[in-house]
Amino acid sequence: QKEVEQDPGPLSVPEGAIVSLNCTYSNSAFQYFMWYRQYSRKGPELLMYTYSSGNKEDGRFTAQVDKSSKYISLFIRDSQPSDSATYLCAMSSNTGNQFYFGTGTSLTVIP
Amino acid sequence: GAVVSQHPSWVICKSGTSVKIECRSLDFQATTMFWYRQFPKQSLMLMATSNEGSKATYEQGVEKDKFLINHASLTLSTLTVTSAHPEDSSFYICSARQSFLGKLFFGSGTQLSVL
């Protein structure tokens, strides 16, 4: 079993839709949870960062962490064509120096 | 957010030459930096973990003599692709860990093309 599972998509939505992206994980020691956006031929850009459980909101983006279910989500409201990219989840524990990534979900927002 | 600067963004070289890629954390100290390779439409593949002042730890299957990593300061790590061949052509990305928060920031990536 992989440490982190993420549906690769592709996901295609109309402009203005709410997008839900998800990852599941198996290691209960994970405490740091991150979502990245990656455009083609660019490095991943940190969108959201959460420590431990709970919700975090930043503009049109909301990140949720449910540690009891080992499930994290990223919601994008009022999606825009500029949101078209690959979204990666990542996580790590308090100890050690390893980050575990999902395979990425490819999102296309159609004007 | 924190900034990680990676240079060059694009490099073309002849087969047999060496290429150096720099990764700098501009506004924080990074005791740990990571190097990845990414093929088109695929996920990140971790190549090595580099800790300041010590030897890098390479992932299985990555040739340490081919991909030389130096992390001489808390803000700079370099990856040198030695005697590059066409099969080394790829997108290389670095990242740096902001230690006390556990956040990971990425450079903008380097596209290497070996002719």
mmCIF file of C-alpha atoms in Angstrom:
data_model
loop_
_atom_site.group_PDB
_atom_site.id
_atom_site.type_symbol
_atom_site.label_atom_id
_atom_site.label_comp_id
_atom_site.label_asym_id
_atom_site.label_seq_id
_atom_site.Cartn_x
_atom_site.Cartn_y
_atom_site.Cartn_z
ATOM 1 C CA GLN A 1 0.000 0.000 0.000
ATOM 2 C CA LYS A 2 1.290 3.427 -0.905
ATOM 3 C CA GLU A 3 1.784 5.948 1.874
ATOM 4 C CA VAL A 4 -0.368 8.489 0.035
ATOM 5 C CA GLU A 5 -3.118 7.817 -2.493
ATOM 6 C CA GLN A 6 -4.482 10.446 -4.846
ATOM 7 C CA ASP A 7 -6.843 10.040 -7.780
ATOM 8 C CA PRO A 8 -4.880 11.157 -10.860
ATOM 9 C CA GLY A 9 -7.988 12.279 -12.726
ATOM 10 C CA PRO A 10 -8.064 13.949 -15.145
ATOM 11 C CA LEU A 11 -10.801 16.175 -13.783
ATOM 12 C CA SER A 12 -12.617 18.588 -16.056
ATOM 13 C CA VAL A 13 -15.105 21.154 -14.721
ATOM 14 C CA PRO A 14 -16.871 24.242 -16.082
ATOM 15 C CA GLU A 15 -15.763 27.668 -14.948
ATOM 16 C CA GLY A 16 -17.388 28.659 -11.664
ATOM 17 C CA ALA A 17 -17.760 25.093 -10.384
ATOM 18 C CA ILE A 18 -16.635 23.926 -6.964
ATOM 19 C CA VAL A 19 -13.752 21.504 -7.217
ATOM 20 C CA SER A 20 -12.986 18.859 -4.617
ATOM 21 C CA LEU A 21 -9.587 17.177 -4.566
ATOM 22 C CA ASN A 22 -8.722 14.439 -2.101
ATOM 23 C CA CYS A 23 -5.933 12.299 -0.737
ATOM 24 C CA THR A 24 -5.892 9.406 1.670
ATOM 25 C CA TYR A 25 -2.925 8.226 3.666
ATOM 26 C CA SER A 26 -1.944 5.330 5.846
ATOM 27 C CA ASN A 27 0.614 6.713 8.314
ATOM 28 C CA SER A 28 -1.021 8.067 11.468
ATOM 29 C CA ALA A 29 2.226 9.888 12.351
ATOM 30 C CA PHE A 30 1.718 12.483 9.607
ATOM 31 C CA GLN A 31 1.217 15.934 11.104
ATOM 32 C CA TYR A 32 2.066 18.367 8.302
ATOM 33 C CA PHE A 33 -0.261 18.483 5.306
ATOM 34 C CA MET A 34 0.267 20.524 2.188
ATOM 35 C CA TRP A 35 -1.354 21.145 -1.171
ATOM 36 C CA TYR A 36 0.648 22.268 -4.158
ATOM 37 C CA ARG A 37 -0.331 23.541 -7.577
ATOM 38 C CA GLN A 38 1.972 22.745 -10.478
ATOM 39 C CA TYR A 39 1.744 24.244 -13.928
ATOM 40 C CA SER A 40 3.404 22.470 -16.822
ATOM 41 C CA ARG A 41 7.187 22.829 -16.779
ATOM 42 C CA LYS A 42 7.158 24.753 -13.481
ATOM 43 C CA GLY A 43 7.997 23.824 -9.911
ATOM 44 C CA PRO A 44 5.120 23.085 -7.508
ATOM 45 C CA GLU A 45 3.743 26.133 -5.700
ATOM 46 C CA LEU A 46 2.621 25.796 -2.085
ATOM 47 C CA LEU A 47 -1.093 26.618 -1.885
ATOM 48 C CA MET A 48 -2.169 25.463 1.548
ATOM 49 C CA TYR A 49 -0.420 24.255 4.670
ATOM 50 C CA THR A 50 -2.078 22.674 7.671
ATOM 51 C CA TYR A 51 -0.591 21.374 10.866
ATOM 52 C CA SER A 52 -2.531 18.500 12.441
ATOM 53 C CA SER A 53 -6.315 18.459 11.985
ATOM 54 C CA GLY A 54 -8.846 21.078 11.025
ATOM 55 C CA ASN A 55 -9.798 23.447 8.269
ATOM 56 C CA LYS A 56 -7.948 26.322 6.721
ATOM 57 C CA GLU A 57 -9.304 28.864 4.283
ATOM 58 C CA ASP A 58 -7.427 31.201 1.958
ATOM 59 C CA GLY A 59 -9.482 33.081 -0.581
ATOM 60 C CA ARG A 60 -11.168 30.565 -2.883
ATOM 61 C CA PHE A 61 -9.229 27.652 -1.402
ATOM 62 C CA THR A 62 -10.151 25.564 1.639
ATOM 63 C CA ALA A 63 -8.053 22.729 2.997
ATOM 64 C CA GLN A 64 -9.492 20.128 5.344
ATOM 65 C CA VAL A 65 -7.695 17.471 7.337
ATOM 66 C CA ASP A 66 -9.519 14.579 8.978
ATOM 67 C CA LYS A 67 -6.898 12.598 10.855
ATOM 68 C CA SER A 68 -9.399 10.098 12.211
ATOM 69 C CA SER A 69 -10.200 9.045 8.642
ATOM 70 C CA LYS A 70 -6.689 9.750 7.305
ATOM 71 C CA TYR A 71 -8.239 11.908 4.614
ATOM 72 C CA ILE A 72 -7.399 15.373 3.372
ATOM 73 C CA SER A 73 -9.250 17.585 0.926
ATOM 74 C CA LEU A 74 -8.752 20.749 -1.057
ATOM 75 C CA PHE A 75 -11.797 22.689 -2.207
ATOM 76 C CA ILE A 76 -11.638 25.347 -4.889
ATOM 77 C CA ARG A 77 -14.634 27.669 -5.096
ATOM 78 C CA ASP A 78 -15.610 29.640 -8.199
ATOM 79 C CA SER A 79 -13.000 27.801 -10.240
ATOM 80 C CA GLN A 80 -11.228 29.755 -12.965
ATOM 81 C CA PRO A 81 -9.447 28.661 -16.149
ATOM 82 C CA SER A 82 -6.224 29.808 -14.484
ATOM 83 C CA ASP A 83 -6.766 27.061 -11.880
ATOM 84 C CA SER A 84 -6.090 24.480 -14.605
ATOM 85 C CA ALA A 85 -3.012 22.664 -13.338
ATOM 86 C CA THR A 86 -1.901 19.531 -11.525
ATOM 87 C CA TYR A 87 -2.590 19.514 -7.782
ATOM 88 C CA LEU A 88 -0.335 17.541 -5.471
ATOM 89 C CA CYS A 89 -0.942 16.654 -1.862
ATOM 90 C CA ALA A 90 2.041 16.143 0.420
ATOM 91 C CA MET A 91 2.548 15.234 4.054
ATOM 92 C CA SER A 92 5.210 14.527 6.612
ATOM 93 C CA SER A 93 5.626 13.657 10.263
ATOM 94 C CA ASN A 94 7.173 15.568 13.169
ATOM 95 C CA THR A 95 10.213 13.337 13.144
ATOM 96 C CA GLY A 96 12.277 12.304 10.192
ATOM 97 C CA ASN A 97 12.955 14.265 7.072
ATOM 98 C CA GLN A 98 10.741 12.673 4.484
ATOM 99 C CA PHE A 99 7.848 14.096 2.546
ATOM 100 C CA TYR A 100 5.297 11.861 0.906
ATOM 101 C CA PHE A 101 3.484 12.997 -2.200
ATOM 102 C CA GLY A 102 0.352 11.976 -3.992
ATOM 103 C CA THR A 103 0.689 11.323 -7.700
ATOM 104 C CA GLY A 104 -1.170 14.531 -8.510
ATOM 105 C CA THR A 105 -4.613 15.279 -9.943
ATOM 106 C CA SER A 106 -4.811 17.003 -13.303
ATOM 107 C CA LEU A 107 -7.542 19.667 -13.324
ATOM 108 C CA THR A 108 -8.933 21.517 -16.329
ATOM 109 C CA VAL A 109 -11.394 24.365 -15.863
ATOM 110 C CA ILE A 110 -13.306 24.995 -19.059
ATOM 111 C CA PRO A 111 -14.299 28.623 -19.815
ATOM 112 C CA GLY B 1 5.581 32.664 1.117
ATOM 113 C CA ALA B 2 9.208 31.707 1.222
ATOM 114 C CA VAL B 3 11.195 31.758 -1.993
ATOM 115 C CA VAL B 4 13.458 29.104 -3.428
ATOM 116 C CA SER B 5 15.455 30.223 -6.423
ATOM 117 C CA GLN B 6 16.660 27.654 -8.960
ATOM 118 C CA HIS B 7 19.014 28.377 -11.848
ATOM 119 C CA PRO B 8 19.250 27.930 -14.712
ATOM 120 C CA SER B 9 15.667 27.386 -15.779
ATOM 121 C CA TRP B 10 16.732 25.886 -19.091
ATOM 122 C CA VAL B 11 20.017 24.399 -20.242
ATOM 123 C CA ILE B 12 21.079 22.668 -23.426
ATOM 124 C CA CYS B 13 24.416 20.889 -23.464
ATOM 125 C CA LYS B 14 26.430 18.464 -25.541
ATOM 126 C CA SER B 15 26.751 14.830 -24.568
ATOM 127 C CA GLY B 16 29.720 14.253 -22.277
ATOM 128 C CA THR B 17 29.707 17.671 -20.648
ATOM 129 C CA SER B 18 28.767 18.478 -17.051
ATOM 130 C CA VAL B 19 25.966 20.767 -15.966
ATOM 131 C CA LYS B 20 25.513 22.454 -12.588
ATOM 132 C CA ILE B 21 22.118 23.469 -11.231
ATOM 133 C CA GLU B 22 21.856 25.805 -8.238
ATOM 134 C CA CYS B 23 19.130 25.918 -5.631
ATOM 135 C CA ARG B 24 18.989 28.787 -3.120
ATOM 136 C CA SER B 25 16.603 29.484 -0.268
ATOM 137 C CA LEU B 26 16.352 33.269 -0.369
ATOM 138 C CA ASP B 27 14.663 34.180 2.907
ATOM 139 C CA PHE B 28 15.101 31.214 5.215
ATOM 140 C CA GLN B 29 17.735 28.742 6.236
ATOM 141 C CA ALA B 30 17.243 25.248 4.944
ATOM 142 C CA THR B 31 19.104 22.507 6.728
ATOM 143 C CA THR B 32 17.571 20.036 4.304
ATOM 144 C CA MET B 33 17.101 20.309 0.573
ATOM 145 C CA PHE B 34 15.745 17.746 -1.846
ATOM 146 C CA TRP B 35 16.338 17.062 -5.528
ATOM 147 C CA TYR B 36 13.723 15.561 -7.824
ATOM 148 C CA ARG B 37 13.429 14.486 -11.383
ATOM 149 C CA GLN B 38 10.157 14.697 -13.277
ATOM 150 C CA PHE B 39 9.211 13.200 -16.623
ATOM 151 C CA PRO B 40 6.320 14.620 -18.669
ATOM 152 C CA LYS B 41 2.924 13.998 -17.091
ATOM 153 C CA GLN B 42 4.477 12.022 -14.255
ATOM 154 C CA SER B 43 4.861 12.733 -10.574
ATOM 155 C CA LEU B 44 7.981 13.886 -8.774
ATOM 156 C CA MET B 45 10.699 11.295 -8.368
ATOM 157 C CA LEU B 46 12.952 11.935 -5.382
ATOM 158 C CA MET B 47 16.605 11.616 -6.323
ATOM 159 C CA ALA B 48 18.403 12.592 -3.129
ATOM 160 C CA THR B 49 18.132 14.325 0.219
ATOM 161 C CA SER B 50 20.834 16.800 1.034
ATOM 162 C CA ASN B 51 21.685 17.989 4.543
ATOM 163 C CA GLU B 52 23.901 20.989 5.094
ATOM 164 C CA GLY B 53 27.472 20.005 5.812
ATOM 165 C CA SER B 54 27.067 16.289 5.203
ATOM 166 C CA LYS B 55 26.906 13.871 2.318
ATOM 167 C CA ALA B 56 23.683 13.549 0.410
ATOM 168 C CA THR B 57 21.492 10.490 0.774
ATOM 169 C CA TYR B 58 20.587 9.055 -2.615
ATOM 170 C CA GLU B 59 17.489 7.084 -3.466
ATOM 171 C CA GLN B 60 17.857 3.572 -4.747
ATOM 172 C CA GLY B 61 18.828 3.491 -8.392
ATOM 173 C CA VAL B 62 20.262 7.014 -8.485
ATOM 174 C CA GLU B 63 23.958 7.064 -9.345
ATOM 175 C CA LYS B 64 25.758 9.271 -6.832
ATOM 176 C CA ASP B 65 28.791 9.626 -9.119
ATOM 177 C CA LYS B 66 26.578 10.804 -11.945
ATOM 178 C CA PHE B 67 24.513 13.239 -9.895
ATOM 179 C CA LEU B 68 26.821 15.105 -7.529
ATOM 180 C CA ILE B 69 25.096 17.044 -4.785
ATOM 181 C CA ASN B 70 26.754 19.652 -2.615
ATOM 182 C CA HIS B 71 25.040 21.453 0.258
ATOM 183 C CA ALA B 72 27.814 23.651 1.572
ATOM 184 C CA SER B 73 25.679 26.306 3.257
ATOM 185 C CA LEU B 74 22.241 26.678 4.831
ATOM 186 C CA THR B 75 20.951 28.485 1.762
ATOM 187 C CA LEU B 76 22.606 26.774 -1.192
ATOM 188 C CA SER B 77 22.587 23.296 -2.672
ATOM 189 C CA THR B 78 23.913 22.344 -6.089
ATOM 190 C CA LEU B 79 23.285 19.386 -8.351
ATOM 191 C CA THR B 80 25.928 18.585 -10.955
ATOM 192 C CA VAL B 81 25.042 16.173 -13.721
ATOM 193 C CA THR B 82 28.404 14.775 -14.754
ATOM 194 C CA SER B 83 29.177 13.478 -18.239
ATOM 195 C CA ALA B 84 25.601 14.095 -19.282
ATOM 196 C CA HIS B 85 23.968 11.856 -21.870
ATOM 197 C CA PRO B 86 20.676 12.195 -23.743
ATOM 198 C CA GLU B 87 18.952 9.873 -21.273
ATOM 199 C CA ASP B 88 19.690 12.438 -18.545
ATOM 200 C CA SER B 89 17.440 14.914 -20.317
ATOM 201 C CA SER B 90 14.647 15.706 -17.898
ATOM 202 C CA PHE B 91 13.044 18.336 -15.680
ATOM 203 C CA TYR B 92 14.958 18.702 -12.413
ATOM 204 C CA ILE B 93 13.404 20.398 -9.385
ATOM 205 C CA CYS B 94 14.825 21.269 -5.982
ATOM 206 C CA SER B 95 12.994 21.933 -2.760
ATOM 207 C CA ALA B 96 13.963 23.283 0.635
ATOM 208 C CA ARG B 97 12.432 22.559 4.007
ATOM 209 C CA GLN B 98 11.649 25.477 6.274
ATOM 210 C CA SER B 99 12.792 23.626 9.331
ATOM 211 C CA PHE B 100 10.790 24.899 12.261
ATOM 212 C CA LEU B 101 7.452 24.837 10.432
ATOM 213 C CA GLY B 102 7.935 21.746 8.342
ATOM 214 C CA LYS B 103 6.897 23.559 5.182
ATOM 215 C CA LEU B 104 8.479 22.544 1.899
ATOM 216 C CA PHE B 105 9.105 25.081 -0.860
ATOM 217 C CA PHE B 106 10.087 24.277 -4.418
ATOM 218 C CA GLY B 107 12.301 25.920 -6.969
ATOM 219 C CA SER B 108 10.961 26.716 -10.414
ATOM 220 C CA GLY B 109 12.722 23.759 -12.020
ATOM 221 C CA THR B 110 15.430 23.261 -14.640
ATOM 222 C CA GLN B 111 14.782 21.691 -18.016
ATOM 223 C CA LEU B 112 17.935 19.875 -19.116
ATOM 224 C CA SER B 113 18.313 18.836 -22.733
ATOM 225 C CA VAL B 114 21.395 16.829 -23.666
ATOM 226 C CA LEU B 115 22.173 16.654 -27.373
#
